[in-house]
Amino acid sequence: MTGKAARTVFASQPRNSFSQMTVKGSSGLYEEQLAAIQQLVQSQHMQGELLVSNHGRSGLQSMAFGQADNLAKTPNSLDGLFPIASLQKAVTALIVGRLIDQGRLNLKDRLSDFYPSVPFSSQITIEMLLEHKSGIWMGEMRPNALLTDENQQIAFCLSHLVSTGRFYWHYTDANYILLAGIIAQRTQQTYSQNVIEDLIRPLHLQHTFFWNRLPANTALVKPAGISSQGQAGWQRSRDLLLSSDLGAGDMYANVFDYYKILDAILQSKLLSPETTASLLPNRFVKYRAGLYYGASGHFYAHGADNGFYLLVDISPDAQKLAIFFINQGNWQRAKVINQQVFNNLSTESIYRLKR
């Protein structure tokens, strides 16, 4: 999900809006290293939540920068909820993996078993959907009215996708919306119920929700530049997009819950090691199951949604990681900064655990 809010009005940001920083961690970084991270982030005028570690869960260090809501003067906190956009694709892939482990789905199953009306569906496999090699194209579409259930969401996707029969890599949310529908068909319960039962409850996730199941009075993080005049239009645009992006970008989470999801995937906590290996990308398959395979052998993922940028760089064993959820910053620079932080995590002169 790489959405941009249409005709959203943004206000200019004061320089001192970046001075707020909250730090928490079980095995913290030294003050000079925290200052180096803060300077790096603030030099690019970024705000959001950052989680880093070079020693897995025991070395987690989290930082919150700037404001969660500039209009209300609410600072970013480590519990702040962001729309996770395309990072949700890893969640959908994990549920596919659960069905594979249960013998209810196979990577070679055909799309025609579920959606035979899609052109070329008899040639499209579950694996091709996971890898964005289905030949299906669909732009980012906003419905005119909120889609209120999963049947409407799937129907909206089916009515807007184009199946080309050209089976090369092409990124589109439609592949994962179809996977969400396949999950629902095979289990005879909604996609969201599968996620709740097979992921949220087992991992005890306290800050992960579907867009239409948020607790009452939840204070959501907002883009830092949203103005009072543009807020209503931004909220409407956001909800329309979320309502159409089943399985590909209709969830909220904070950085720590998302770390727990990735840790569960990479450490095979919810899947067999064999299924985990079959789902993850590698040097031969650069993208699969919501993750990219980086040149250095690590995994990375990106998401963008209506003024939010979400970045993940993580080692295959989930011991070294940088996860940055941003509500103000430049998209291209944010990717570079997060990778710089990740690459330096093993450099003793910059990052080391307290003894």
Short mmCIF file of C-alpha atoms in Angstrom, two decimals, residues 58-323:
data_model
loop_
_atom_site.label_atom_id
_atom_site.label_comp_id
_atom_site.label_asym_id
_atom_site.label_seq_id
_atom_site.Cartn_x
_atom_site.Cartn_y
_atom_site.Cartn_z
CA SER A 58 17.06 -8.79 25.03
CA GLY A 59 18.70 -5.86 23.28
CA LEU A 60 15.63 -3.95 22.16
CA GLN A 61 15.87 -0.19 22.39
CA SER A 62 12.96 2.04 21.40
CA MET A 63 12.74 5.75 20.73
CA ALA A 64 9.84 8.09 20.02
CA PHE A 65 10.47 11.38 18.23
CA GLY A 66 8.29 14.45 17.86
CA GLN A 67 4.52 14.70 17.86
CA ALA A 68 1.82 12.08 17.29
CA ASP A 69 -0.73 14.85 16.78
CA ASN A 70 0.60 18.36 16.19
CA LEU A 71 -2.85 19.91 16.45
CA ALA A 72 -3.47 18.40 19.88
CA LYS A 73 0.20 18.76 20.90
CA THR A 74 0.36 15.06 21.74
CA PRO A 75 3.89 13.61 21.65
CA ASN A 76 4.70 10.38 19.89
CA SER A 77 4.79 7.50 22.35
CA LEU A 78 5.97 3.95 22.07
CA ASP A 79 2.35 2.74 22.12
CA GLY A 80 1.33 4.92 19.19
CA LEU A 81 -0.72 3.17 16.51
CA PHE A 82 0.27 3.58 12.86
CA PRO A 83 -1.46 2.14 9.78
CA ILE A 84 1.06 -0.53 8.78
CA ALA A 85 0.16 -0.37 5.07
CA SER A 86 2.10 -2.91 2.98
CA LEU A 87 3.81 -4.36 6.05
CA GLN A 88 0.55 -6.26 6.51
CA LYS A 89 1.42 -8.48 3.56
CA ALA A 90 3.74 -10.46 5.86
CA VAL A 91 0.75 -11.05 8.15
CA THR A 92 -1.34 -12.40 5.27
CA ALA A 93 1.54 -14.63 4.17
CA LEU A 94 1.85 -16.01 7.69
CA ILE A 95 -1.83 -17.03 7.68
CA VAL A 96 -1.26 -18.70 4.30
CA GLY A 97 1.61 -20.57 5.96
CA ARG A 98 -0.63 -21.71 8.78
CA LEU A 99 -3.02 -23.25 6.24
CA ILE A 100 -0.11 -24.92 4.45
CA ASP A 101 1.02 -26.48 7.74
CA GLN A 102 -2.52 -27.72 8.31
CA GLY A 103 -2.63 -29.31 4.85
CA ARG A 104 -5.47 -27.02 3.78
CA LEU A 105 -3.52 -25.05 1.19
CA ASN A 106 -0.57 -25.61 -1.11
CA LEU A 107 1.72 -23.12 -2.84
CA LYS A 108 0.82 -24.76 -6.15
CA ASP A 109 -2.94 -24.41 -5.69
CA ARG A 110 -4.51 -22.42 -8.51
CA LEU A 111 -6.38 -19.15 -8.30
CA SER A 112 -9.06 -20.76 -10.48
CA ASP A 113 -10.01 -22.96 -7.51
CA PHE A 114 -11.22 -19.82 -5.76
CA TYR A 115 -11.82 -17.09 -8.34
CA PRO A 116 -12.30 -18.78 -11.72
CA SER A 117 -13.69 -15.60 -13.29
CA VAL A 118 -10.24 -13.95 -13.17
CA PRO A 119 -8.64 -14.29 -16.64
CA PHE A 120 -5.66 -16.68 -16.68
CA SER A 121 -6.55 -17.85 -13.15
CA SER A 122 -5.87 -21.48 -14.08
CA GLN A 123 -2.23 -20.49 -14.66
CA ILE A 124 -1.84 -18.45 -11.45
CA THR A 125 -0.69 -20.18 -8.26
CA ILE A 126 -0.69 -19.17 -4.60
CA GLU A 127 3.08 -18.87 -4.88
CA MET A 128 2.80 -16.43 -7.80
CA LEU A 129 0.43 -14.25 -5.76
CA LEU A 130 2.89 -14.23 -2.84
CA GLU A 131 5.72 -13.21 -5.19
CA HIS A 132 3.76 -10.60 -7.22
CA LYS A 133 4.29 -12.69 -10.35
CA SER A 134 0.63 -13.37 -11.12
CA GLY A 135 0.38 -10.98 -14.05
CA ILE A 136 -2.36 -9.13 -12.16
CA TRP A 137 -2.30 -5.36 -12.15
CA MET A 138 -4.37 -2.91 -10.13
CA GLY A 139 -3.68 0.67 -9.20
CA GLU A 140 -4.41 2.06 -5.77
CA MET A 141 -8.15 2.52 -5.87
CA ARG A 142 -10.34 4.40 -3.43
CA PRO A 143 -14.04 3.48 -3.41
CA ASN A 144 -16.63 6.23 -3.40
CA ALA A 145 -18.08 4.91 -0.14
CA LEU A 146 -16.66 2.86 2.71
CA LEU A 147 -16.60 -0.90 2.09
CA THR A 148 -18.15 -2.35 5.20
CA ASP A 149 -17.40 -6.08 4.96
CA GLU A 150 -14.89 -8.45 3.38
CA ASN A 151 -17.25 -9.56 0.61
CA GLN A 152 -17.50 -5.95 -0.55
CA GLN A 153 -13.73 -5.56 -0.34
CA ILE A 154 -13.08 -8.64 -2.47
CA ALA A 155 -15.76 -7.65 -4.99
CA PHE A 156 -14.21 -4.19 -5.31
CA CYS A 157 -10.82 -5.74 -6.05
CA LEU A 158 -12.23 -8.20 -8.59
CA SER A 159 -14.02 -5.40 -10.40
CA HIS A 160 -10.88 -3.25 -10.73
CA LEU A 161 -8.00 -5.68 -11.27
CA VAL A 162 -6.58 -6.49 -14.72
CA SER A 163 -5.15 -9.96 -15.33
CA THR A 164 -2.61 -9.66 -18.15
CA GLY A 165 -1.28 -13.20 -18.58
CA ARG A 166 2.26 -11.77 -18.38
CA PHE A 167 3.80 -13.56 -15.43
CA TYR A 168 6.65 -11.32 -14.38
CA TRP A 169 7.17 -9.28 -11.22
CA HIS A 170 4.69 -6.45 -10.80
CA TYR A 171 3.79 -5.11 -7.38
CA THR A 172 0.09 -4.74 -6.65
CA ASP A 173 -2.08 -4.96 -3.52
CA ALA A 174 -4.57 -7.04 -5.53
CA ASN A 175 -2.42 -10.17 -5.09
CA TYR A 176 -2.73 -10.02 -1.31
CA ILE A 177 -6.37 -9.00 -1.33
CA LEU A 178 -7.01 -12.18 -3.32
CA LEU A 179 -4.93 -14.18 -0.83
CA ALA A 180 -7.11 -12.79 1.99
CA GLY A 181 -10.18 -13.96 0.08
CA ILE A 182 -8.62 -17.39 -0.46
CA ILE A 183 -7.94 -17.67 3.27
CA ALA A 184 -11.57 -16.84 4.01
CA GLN A 185 -12.89 -19.34 1.45
CA ARG A 186 -10.70 -22.19 2.61
CA THR A 187 -11.42 -21.67 6.33
CA GLN A 188 -15.07 -20.60 5.99
CA GLN A 189 -14.46 -17.67 8.31
CA THR A 190 -13.36 -14.13 7.68
CA TYR A 191 -9.78 -13.17 6.98
CA SER A 192 -9.79 -10.91 10.03
CA GLN A 193 -10.97 -13.73 12.28
CA ASN A 194 -8.13 -15.91 11.00
CA VAL A 195 -5.63 -13.18 11.86
CA ILE A 196 -7.09 -12.69 15.31
CA GLU A 197 -7.14 -16.41 16.14
CA ASP A 198 -3.85 -17.43 14.51
CA LEU A 199 -1.69 -14.37 15.15
CA ILE A 200 -3.01 -11.68 17.48
CA ARG A 201 -4.11 -14.02 20.28
CA PRO A 202 -1.16 -16.48 20.20
CA LEU A 203 1.38 -13.63 20.23
CA HIS A 204 -0.61 -11.63 22.82
CA LEU A 205 -0.48 -8.54 20.64
CA GLN A 206 -1.95 -5.61 22.59
CA HIS A 207 -1.46 -2.89 19.97
CA THR A 208 -2.57 -4.53 16.72
CA PHE A 209 -6.04 -3.92 15.29
CA PHE A 210 -8.01 -3.88 12.08
CA TRP A 211 -9.00 -0.40 10.94
CA ASN A 212 -12.69 -1.04 11.69
CA ARG A 213 -12.09 -2.76 15.05
CA LEU A 214 -10.14 -0.05 16.84
CA PRO A 215 -10.99 0.34 20.54
CA ALA A 216 -13.21 3.30 21.35
CA ASN A 217 -11.42 6.62 21.82
CA THR A 218 -8.12 5.28 20.46
CA ALA A 219 -5.71 8.14 19.82
CA LEU A 220 -4.16 7.39 16.45
CA VAL A 221 -0.91 8.88 15.22
CA LYS A 222 -1.51 11.49 12.51
CA PRO A 223 0.77 12.88 9.81
CA ALA A 224 2.74 15.69 11.43
CA GLY A 225 1.88 18.20 8.73
CA ILE A 226 -1.88 17.80 8.72
CA SER A 227 -3.69 21.10 9.16
CA SER A 228 -6.98 21.75 10.93
CA GLN A 229 -8.53 22.60 7.56
CA GLY A 230 -7.31 19.39 5.95
CA GLN A 231 -7.96 16.96 8.79
CA ALA A 232 -11.50 15.90 7.87
CA GLY A 233 -10.58 15.31 4.23
CA TRP A 234 -7.48 13.36 5.21
CA GLN A 235 -9.47 11.13 7.58
CA ARG A 236 -12.06 10.42 4.90
CA SER A 237 -9.40 9.60 2.31
CA ARG A 238 -7.55 7.39 4.81
CA ASP A 239 -10.63 5.38 5.77
CA LEU A 240 -11.73 4.86 2.16
CA LEU A 241 -8.33 3.45 1.27
CA LEU A 242 -8.13 1.27 4.39
CA SER A 243 -11.60 -0.13 3.71
CA SER A 244 -10.53 -1.33 0.25
CA ASP A 245 -7.16 -2.88 1.15
CA LEU A 246 -8.09 -6.17 2.82
CA GLY A 247 -4.99 -8.22 3.66
CA ALA A 248 -2.68 -5.66 2.09
CA GLY A 249 -3.05 -2.56 4.26
CA ASP A 250 -6.07 -2.41 6.57
CA MET A 251 -4.41 -2.82 9.97
CA TYR A 252 -2.84 -0.67 12.69
CA ALA A 253 0.05 -1.58 15.00
CA ASN A 254 2.90 -0.08 16.96
CA VAL A 255 6.56 -0.84 16.33
CA PHE A 256 6.93 -3.41 19.13
CA ASP A 257 3.93 -5.49 18.07
CA TYR A 258 5.21 -5.50 14.51
CA TYR A 259 8.60 -6.67 15.75
CA LYS A 260 6.85 -9.55 17.54
CA ILE A 261 5.13 -10.51 14.27
CA LEU A 262 8.41 -10.57 12.34
CA ASP A 263 10.18 -12.40 15.14
CA ALA A 264 7.45 -15.08 15.10
CA ILE A 265 7.80 -15.49 11.33
CA LEU A 266 11.59 -15.61 11.20
CA GLN A 267 11.94 -17.81 14.30
CA SER A 268 9.20 -20.25 13.09
CA LYS A 269 7.18 -19.68 16.26
CA LEU A 270 3.85 -20.14 14.47
CA LEU A 271 4.94 -22.13 11.40
CA SER A 272 7.03 -25.21 10.79
CA PRO A 273 10.63 -24.48 9.76
CA GLU A 274 9.92 -26.07 6.38
CA THR A 275 6.97 -23.80 5.68
CA THR A 276 8.89 -20.76 6.90
CA ALA A 277 11.71 -21.57 4.48
CA SER A 278 9.26 -21.99 1.62
CA LEU A 279 7.71 -18.59 2.27
CA LEU A 280 10.74 -16.38 2.81
CA PRO A 281 12.58 -14.69 -0.07
CA ASN A 282 16.16 -15.66 -0.88
CA ARG A 283 18.96 -14.78 -3.28
CA PHE A 284 17.00 -16.43 -6.09
CA VAL A 285 13.59 -14.97 -5.21
CA LYS A 286 13.98 -11.31 -4.27
CA TYR A 287 10.43 -10.79 -2.96
CA ARG A 288 8.02 -13.18 -1.31
CA ALA A 289 5.48 -13.09 1.50
CA GLY A 290 5.76 -9.36 2.18
CA LEU A 291 9.55 -9.20 2.47
CA TYR A 292 12.42 -8.32 0.16
CA TYR A 293 15.80 -10.07 0.19
CA GLY A 294 18.60 -7.51 0.49
CA ALA A 295 22.04 -7.64 -1.09
CA SER A 296 23.63 -8.13 2.33
CA GLY A 297 21.46 -11.17 3.04
CA HIS A 298 19.00 -9.42 5.34
CA PHE A 299 15.26 -8.87 4.84
CA TYR A 300 13.60 -5.51 4.39
CA ALA A 301 10.12 -4.12 3.82
CA HIS A 302 8.53 -0.74 3.18
CA GLY A 303 5.08 0.71 3.51
CA ALA A 304 3.60 4.14 2.78
CA ASP A 305 0.11 5.38 3.51
CA ASN A 306 -1.40 8.88 3.56
CA GLY A 307 1.54 10.70 5.14
CA PHE A 308 3.06 7.70 6.96
CA TYR A 309 6.25 5.81 6.06
CA LEU A 310 7.08 2.42 7.57
CA LEU A 311 10.49 0.83 7.23
CA VAL A 312 11.93 -2.51 8.29
CA ASP A 313 15.44 -3.90 8.05
CA ILE A 314 16.00 -7.18 9.91
CA SER A 315 18.47 -10.06 9.91
CA PRO A 316 17.23 -13.58 9.06
CA ASP A 317 17.56 -14.62 12.72
CA ALA A 318 15.72 -11.48 13.94
CA GLN A 319 18.66 -10.57 16.18
CA LYS A 320 19.60 -7.36 14.38
CA LEU A 321 16.84 -4.97 13.40
CA ALA A 322 15.75 -1.42 12.75
CA ILE A 323 12.01 -0.74 12.50
#
